[in-house]
Amino acid sequence: MTDTKVSRRSSLSNGIAEFQIEETPEKNKNKCLGCLRTNLLTLLTVGGVVAGVALGFILKETSSSPWTQREIMYVNFVGDLFLRMLKSLILPLIISSLISAIANLDLSLSGRVARRAVLFYLTTTFCSVVLGIILVVSIRPGHRGGDEEHEADPNDIRNTTTVDTLLDLVRNMVPSNIVQAAIQQYRTVLIPTNSNDIYEWKVSSETIDGMNILGLVVFSALLGVALARLRDEGKPLAKFFQSLMTSMMTITTWVIWLSPVGILFLVASKILEMESLDVLLGKLGFYFITVVLGLFIQGFVVLPLLYLIMTRKNPMSFISNLGQALVTAFGTASSSATLPVAIQCLEEKSKLDPRIVRFCLPIGVTINMDGTALYEAVAAIFIAQVRGISLSIGHLIAISITATAASIGAAGIPQAGLVTMVMVLDTVGLPAEDVSLILAIDWLLDRLRTTINVMGDSFGAGIVHHLSKKDLEKLDDTIPDIPVHP
Ligand code: ASP
């Protein structure tokens, strides 16, 4: 008998016990206490965000001179420790969850689950881009407000072409060295020549720091398939990764308890760093409202509706079960760092099958970013509006395709979308430097879009779980379950 089955049965027997004591006067009080206990951490973490905002503004107000970088670094210290802990879990978690999930599924079922997940993720990302385009074209934020411009230092913005970015994406899927993929990724570098045409520049390459998650996902999926095919011979290695996964999730349950404090300091230091919210008064304010409106509709209307139609279950309770993951996404601005927390919420609170969660979420975190895709489309069109460039339907179609690709290519780390947006700007013929127009408020939009990214990944897992229920039940009779972490 597996742990999953044991836990499901015991919760069933608890249900019967509760039913028998239904008439006692203590019932309501117990219910409230139970609800508080299960949501205590989420409530504390939300409290952490609120306290962080308050602390940030209080510290800002009490100092007559602006805070130095060093002082902000001190305030951020505890938050940084929390983020580092979460980040340390990403690599072992992605590898072990994918390998063990695929190795434990029947191969044809793995194929079906993967197809469902990828189809859902691509469709919702595309819907999100279309939604963004409709909003930005109707609200026209770039034509509103004053003429103010917010130039920021564009030093770190690279010259690149859409073709090179796409080819790098595919190259990174096939890492030449799997150990190196854990710390570095490949990137094409264009060296300027006398020519003004970027396509005539010299082509070179470099490796840059940062985990190549896409490469690791592809390699882990392949290894999982190989282990499933090997059957008995593959079992020891599959068991190893299963055990690694379970231990990572155990550590996650400890780290999660630090989130209220960690997120408090992450948010407070960000508020201290923030220049002024005055930027929201002009064009940027309308741009901000457009993105936020789009994110809201995607997260609270489109995705829940899809979930309701496909599963006939209450999407709002699904969202409330995700509370902890959503606050963590907001606090860390990184969907990869939120992965352990999201897995925990879906398995523990939403009671999804671990095999589906561990299969879908790492893929979702890597390729599915509804919020980022929407933001990239809105931002590119906003910049074109500010620059007075009128866009044809052809341009809009090209933007919708490149924004989808750019969101797939973006890593689940803070402000990664800003980097891949160069690709979308390129389709409209805008220079990479124009990203500086939206830099001033990107830190805040980043947190909001990351929250929707995590929501999209999780709804995907929920729907795939529902669609795969029958297949899983059939499989349960032949292959043992993955044990759930404590
Ligand atoms: N920060 C986002 C994430 O981690 C990516 C981005 O849009 O910049 O999902």
mmCIF file of C-alpha atoms in Angstrom, residues 173-336:
data_model
loop_
_atom_site.group_PDB
_atom_site.id
_atom_site.type_symbol
_atom_site.label_atom_id
_atom_site.label_comp_id
_atom_site.label_asym_id
_atom_site.label_seq_id
_atom_site.Cartn_x
_atom_site.Cartn_y
_atom_site.Cartn_z
ATOM 1 C CA MET A 173 17.290 22.780 -25.264
ATOM 2 C CA VAL A 174 20.178 20.552 -26.285
ATOM 3 C CA PRO A 175 22.925 21.257 -23.757
ATOM 4 C CA SER A 176 26.329 19.975 -24.828
ATOM 5 C CA ASN A 177 27.318 19.437 -21.215
ATOM 6 C CA ILE A 178 24.655 18.596 -18.660
ATOM 7 C CA VAL A 179 26.801 19.661 -15.691
ATOM 8 C CA GLN A 180 27.449 23.023 -17.316
ATOM 9 C CA ALA A 181 23.685 23.363 -17.972
ATOM 10 C CA ALA A 182 23.223 23.493 -14.209
ATOM 11 C CA ILE A 183 25.110 26.790 -14.052
ATOM 12 C CA GLN A 184 25.462 28.322 -17.498
ATOM 13 C CA GLN A 185 23.672 28.843 -20.769
ATOM 14 C CA TYR A 186 24.709 29.503 -24.365
ATOM 15 C CA ARG A 187 24.253 32.887 -26.002
ATOM 16 C CA THR A 188 25.016 34.280 -29.454
ATOM 17 C CA VAL A 189 27.029 37.490 -29.470
ATOM 18 C CA LEU A 190 27.022 39.910 -32.412
ATOM 19 C CA ILE A 191 30.200 41.917 -32.903
ATOM 20 C CA PRO A 192 29.685 45.252 -34.712
ATOM 21 C CA THR A 193 31.457 45.784 -38.027
ATOM 22 C CA ASN A 194 31.400 48.787 -40.364
ATOM 23 C CA SER A 195 27.954 47.798 -41.560
ATOM 24 C CA ASN A 196 24.778 49.313 -40.101
ATOM 25 C CA ASP A 197 22.908 46.107 -40.834
ATOM 26 C CA ILE A 198 22.999 43.957 -37.702
ATOM 27 C CA TYR A 199 22.609 40.812 -39.835
ATOM 28 C CA GLU A 200 26.033 41.520 -41.360
ATOM 29 C CA TRP A 201 27.814 41.751 -38.021
ATOM 30 C CA LYS A 202 30.284 39.059 -36.973
ATOM 31 C CA VAL A 203 28.687 36.132 -35.152
ATOM 32 C CA SER A 204 30.314 34.756 -32.050
ATOM 33 C CA SER A 205 29.083 33.060 -28.882
ATOM 34 C CA GLU A 206 29.568 33.076 -25.131
ATOM 35 C CA THR A 207 28.331 31.217 -22.096
ATOM 36 C CA ILE A 208 26.607 33.292 -19.459
ATOM 37 C CA ASP A 209 25.907 32.530 -15.829
ATOM 38 C CA GLY A 210 22.419 31.250 -15.034
ATOM 39 C CA MET A 211 20.859 27.805 -14.980
ATOM 40 C CA ASN A 212 19.802 26.458 -18.374
ATOM 41 C CA ILE A 213 16.442 25.218 -17.113
ATOM 42 C CA LEU A 214 15.112 24.413 -20.581
ATOM 43 C CA GLY A 215 18.069 22.107 -21.269
ATOM 44 C CA LEU A 216 17.675 20.430 -17.894
ATOM 45 C CA VAL A 217 13.948 19.892 -18.459
ATOM 46 C CA VAL A 218 14.546 18.281 -21.848
ATOM 47 C CA PHE A 219 17.361 16.080 -20.527
ATOM 48 C CA SER A 220 15.389 15.037 -17.422
ATOM 49 C CA ALA A 221 12.341 14.191 -19.524
ATOM 50 C CA LEU A 222 14.527 12.022 -21.782
ATOM 51 C CA LEU A 223 16.100 10.275 -18.812
ATOM 52 C CA GLY A 224 12.648 9.674 -17.335
ATOM 53 C CA VAL A 225 11.478 8.101 -20.605
ATOM 54 C CA ALA A 226 14.617 5.929 -20.724
ATOM 55 C CA LEU A 227 14.038 4.706 -17.155
ATOM 56 C CA ALA A 228 10.388 3.934 -17.901
ATOM 57 C CA ARG A 229 11.448 1.884 -20.932
ATOM 58 C CA LEU A 230 14.088 -0.017 -18.990
ATOM 59 C CA ARG A 231 11.453 -1.133 -16.453
ATOM 60 C CA ASP A 232 13.184 -3.329 -13.804
ATOM 61 C CA GLU A 233 16.673 -2.238 -14.771
ATOM 62 C CA GLY A 234 15.689 1.433 -14.497
ATOM 63 C CA LYS A 235 13.995 1.066 -11.116
ATOM 64 C CA PRO A 236 16.993 1.748 -8.819
ATOM 65 C CA LEU A 237 17.728 5.082 -10.494
ATOM 66 C CA ALA A 238 14.021 5.994 -10.629
ATOM 67 C CA LYS A 239 13.798 5.234 -6.901
ATOM 68 C CA PHE A 240 16.842 7.416 -6.234
ATOM 69 C CA PHE A 241 15.231 10.410 -7.940
ATOM 70 C CA GLN A 242 11.936 9.681 -6.214
ATOM 71 C CA SER A 243 13.682 9.788 -2.880
ATOM 72 C CA LEU A 244 15.551 12.970 -3.862
ATOM 73 C CA MET A 245 12.240 14.581 -4.788
ATOM 74 C CA THR A 246 10.643 13.593 -1.490
ATOM 75 C CA SER A 247 13.592 14.989 0.475
ATOM 76 C CA MET A 248 13.508 18.277 -1.465
ATOM 77 C CA MET A 249 9.820 18.634 -0.690
ATOM 78 C CA THR A 250 10.528 17.975 2.983
ATOM 79 C CA ILE A 251 13.075 20.803 2.984
ATOM 80 C CA THR A 252 10.502 22.947 1.175
ATOM 81 C CA THR A 253 8.029 22.490 4.022
ATOM 82 C CA TRP A 254 10.665 23.906 6.390
ATOM 83 C CA VAL A 255 11.732 26.790 4.154
ATOM 84 C CA ILE A 256 8.131 27.803 3.541
ATOM 85 C CA TRP A 257 7.737 28.711 7.207
ATOM 86 C CA LEU A 258 10.315 31.444 6.676
ATOM 87 C CA SER A 259 8.253 33.096 3.947
ATOM 88 C CA PRO A 260 6.423 35.680 6.100
ATOM 89 C CA VAL A 261 9.686 37.149 7.379
ATOM 90 C CA GLY A 262 11.619 36.647 4.123
ATOM 91 C CA ILE A 263 8.942 38.280 2.009
ATOM 92 C CA LEU A 264 8.554 41.146 4.492
ATOM 93 C CA PHE A 265 12.198 42.161 3.995
ATOM 94 C CA LEU A 266 12.194 41.508 0.235
ATOM 95 C CA VAL A 267 9.241 43.845 -0.192
ATOM 96 C CA ALA A 268 10.535 46.477 2.272
ATOM 97 C CA SER A 269 13.894 46.741 0.496
ATOM 98 C CA LYS A 270 12.196 47.011 -2.881
ATOM 99 C CA ILE A 271 10.081 49.906 -1.592
ATOM 100 C CA LEU A 272 13.261 51.623 -0.356
ATOM 101 C CA GLU A 273 14.874 51.150 -3.767
ATOM 102 C CA MET A 274 11.848 52.508 -5.594
ATOM 103 C CA GLU A 275 12.419 56.024 -6.883
ATOM 104 C CA SER A 276 8.982 57.618 -6.823
ATOM 105 C CA LEU A 277 5.481 56.598 -7.752
ATOM 106 C CA ASP A 278 5.067 59.912 -9.590
ATOM 107 C CA VAL A 279 5.995 58.079 -12.783
ATOM 108 C CA LEU A 280 2.556 56.499 -12.637
ATOM 109 C CA LEU A 281 0.886 59.840 -13.311
ATOM 110 C CA GLY A 282 1.611 60.045 -17.037
ATOM 111 C CA LYS A 283 1.690 57.613 -19.930
ATOM 112 C CA LEU A 284 3.389 55.017 -17.760
ATOM 113 C CA GLY A 285 0.374 55.079 -15.437
ATOM 114 C CA PHE A 286 -1.943 54.138 -18.301
ATOM 115 C CA TYR A 287 0.522 51.474 -19.423
ATOM 116 C CA PHE A 288 0.600 50.128 -15.850
ATOM 117 C CA ILE A 289 -3.217 50.054 -15.685
ATOM 118 C CA THR A 290 -3.413 48.269 -19.059
ATOM 119 C CA VAL A 291 -1.009 45.513 -17.982
ATOM 120 C CA VAL A 292 -2.637 45.108 -14.565
ATOM 121 C CA LEU A 293 -6.117 44.950 -16.097
ATOM 122 C CA GLY A 294 -4.933 42.318 -18.577
ATOM 123 C CA LEU A 295 -3.253 40.265 -15.844
ATOM 124 C CA PHE A 296 -6.376 40.479 -13.717
ATOM 125 C CA ILE A 297 -8.665 39.311 -16.547
ATOM 126 C CA GLN A 298 -6.285 36.477 -17.461
ATOM 127 C CA GLY A 299 -5.854 35.321 -13.850
ATOM 128 C CA PHE A 300 -9.338 35.831 -12.479
ATOM 129 C CA VAL A 301 -11.593 35.423 -15.505
ATOM 130 C CA VAL A 302 -9.986 33.485 -18.398
ATOM 131 C CA LEU A 303 -8.101 30.819 -16.451
ATOM 132 C CA PRO A 304 -10.852 30.207 -13.838
ATOM 133 C CA LEU A 305 -13.473 30.011 -16.607
ATOM 134 C CA LEU A 306 -11.410 27.448 -18.499
ATOM 135 C CA TYR A 307 -10.966 25.472 -15.285
ATOM 136 C CA LEU A 308 -14.688 25.639 -14.518
ATOM 137 C CA ILE A 309 -15.694 24.546 -18.014
ATOM 138 C CA MET A 310 -13.212 21.697 -18.177
ATOM 139 C CA THR A 311 -13.411 20.325 -14.652
ATOM 140 C CA ARG A 312 -16.802 21.564 -13.330
ATOM 141 C CA LYS A 313 -15.037 22.408 -10.081
ATOM 142 C CA ASN A 314 -14.927 25.682 -8.180
ATOM 143 C CA PRO A 315 -11.989 27.727 -9.510
ATOM 144 C CA MET A 316 -12.085 30.153 -6.591
ATOM 145 C CA SER A 317 -11.320 27.464 -4.034
ATOM 146 C CA PHE A 318 -8.511 26.312 -6.363
ATOM 147 C CA ILE A 319 -7.097 29.851 -6.273
ATOM 148 C CA SER A 320 -7.452 30.126 -2.500
ATOM 149 C CA ASN A 321 -5.585 26.832 -2.098
ATOM 150 C CA LEU A 322 -2.783 28.399 -4.131
ATOM 151 C CA GLY A 323 -2.587 31.450 -1.836
ATOM 152 C CA GLN A 324 0.816 30.630 -0.400
ATOM 153 C CA ALA A 325 2.362 30.127 -3.853
ATOM 154 C CA LEU A 326 0.825 33.326 -5.202
ATOM 155 C CA VAL A 327 2.142 35.457 -2.337
ATOM 156 C CA THR A 328 5.569 33.830 -2.702
ATOM 157 C CA ALA A 329 5.534 34.606 -6.433
ATOM 158 C CA PHE A 330 4.704 38.230 -5.659
ATOM 159 C CA GLY A 331 7.384 38.444 -2.969
ATOM 160 C CA THR A 332 10.190 36.785 -4.946
ATOM 161 C CA ALA A 333 9.285 37.846 -8.533
ATOM 162 C CA SER A 334 10.527 34.440 -9.629
ATOM 163 C CA SER A 335 8.335 31.579 -10.777
ATOM 164 C CA SER A 336 11.269 29.140 -10.540
#
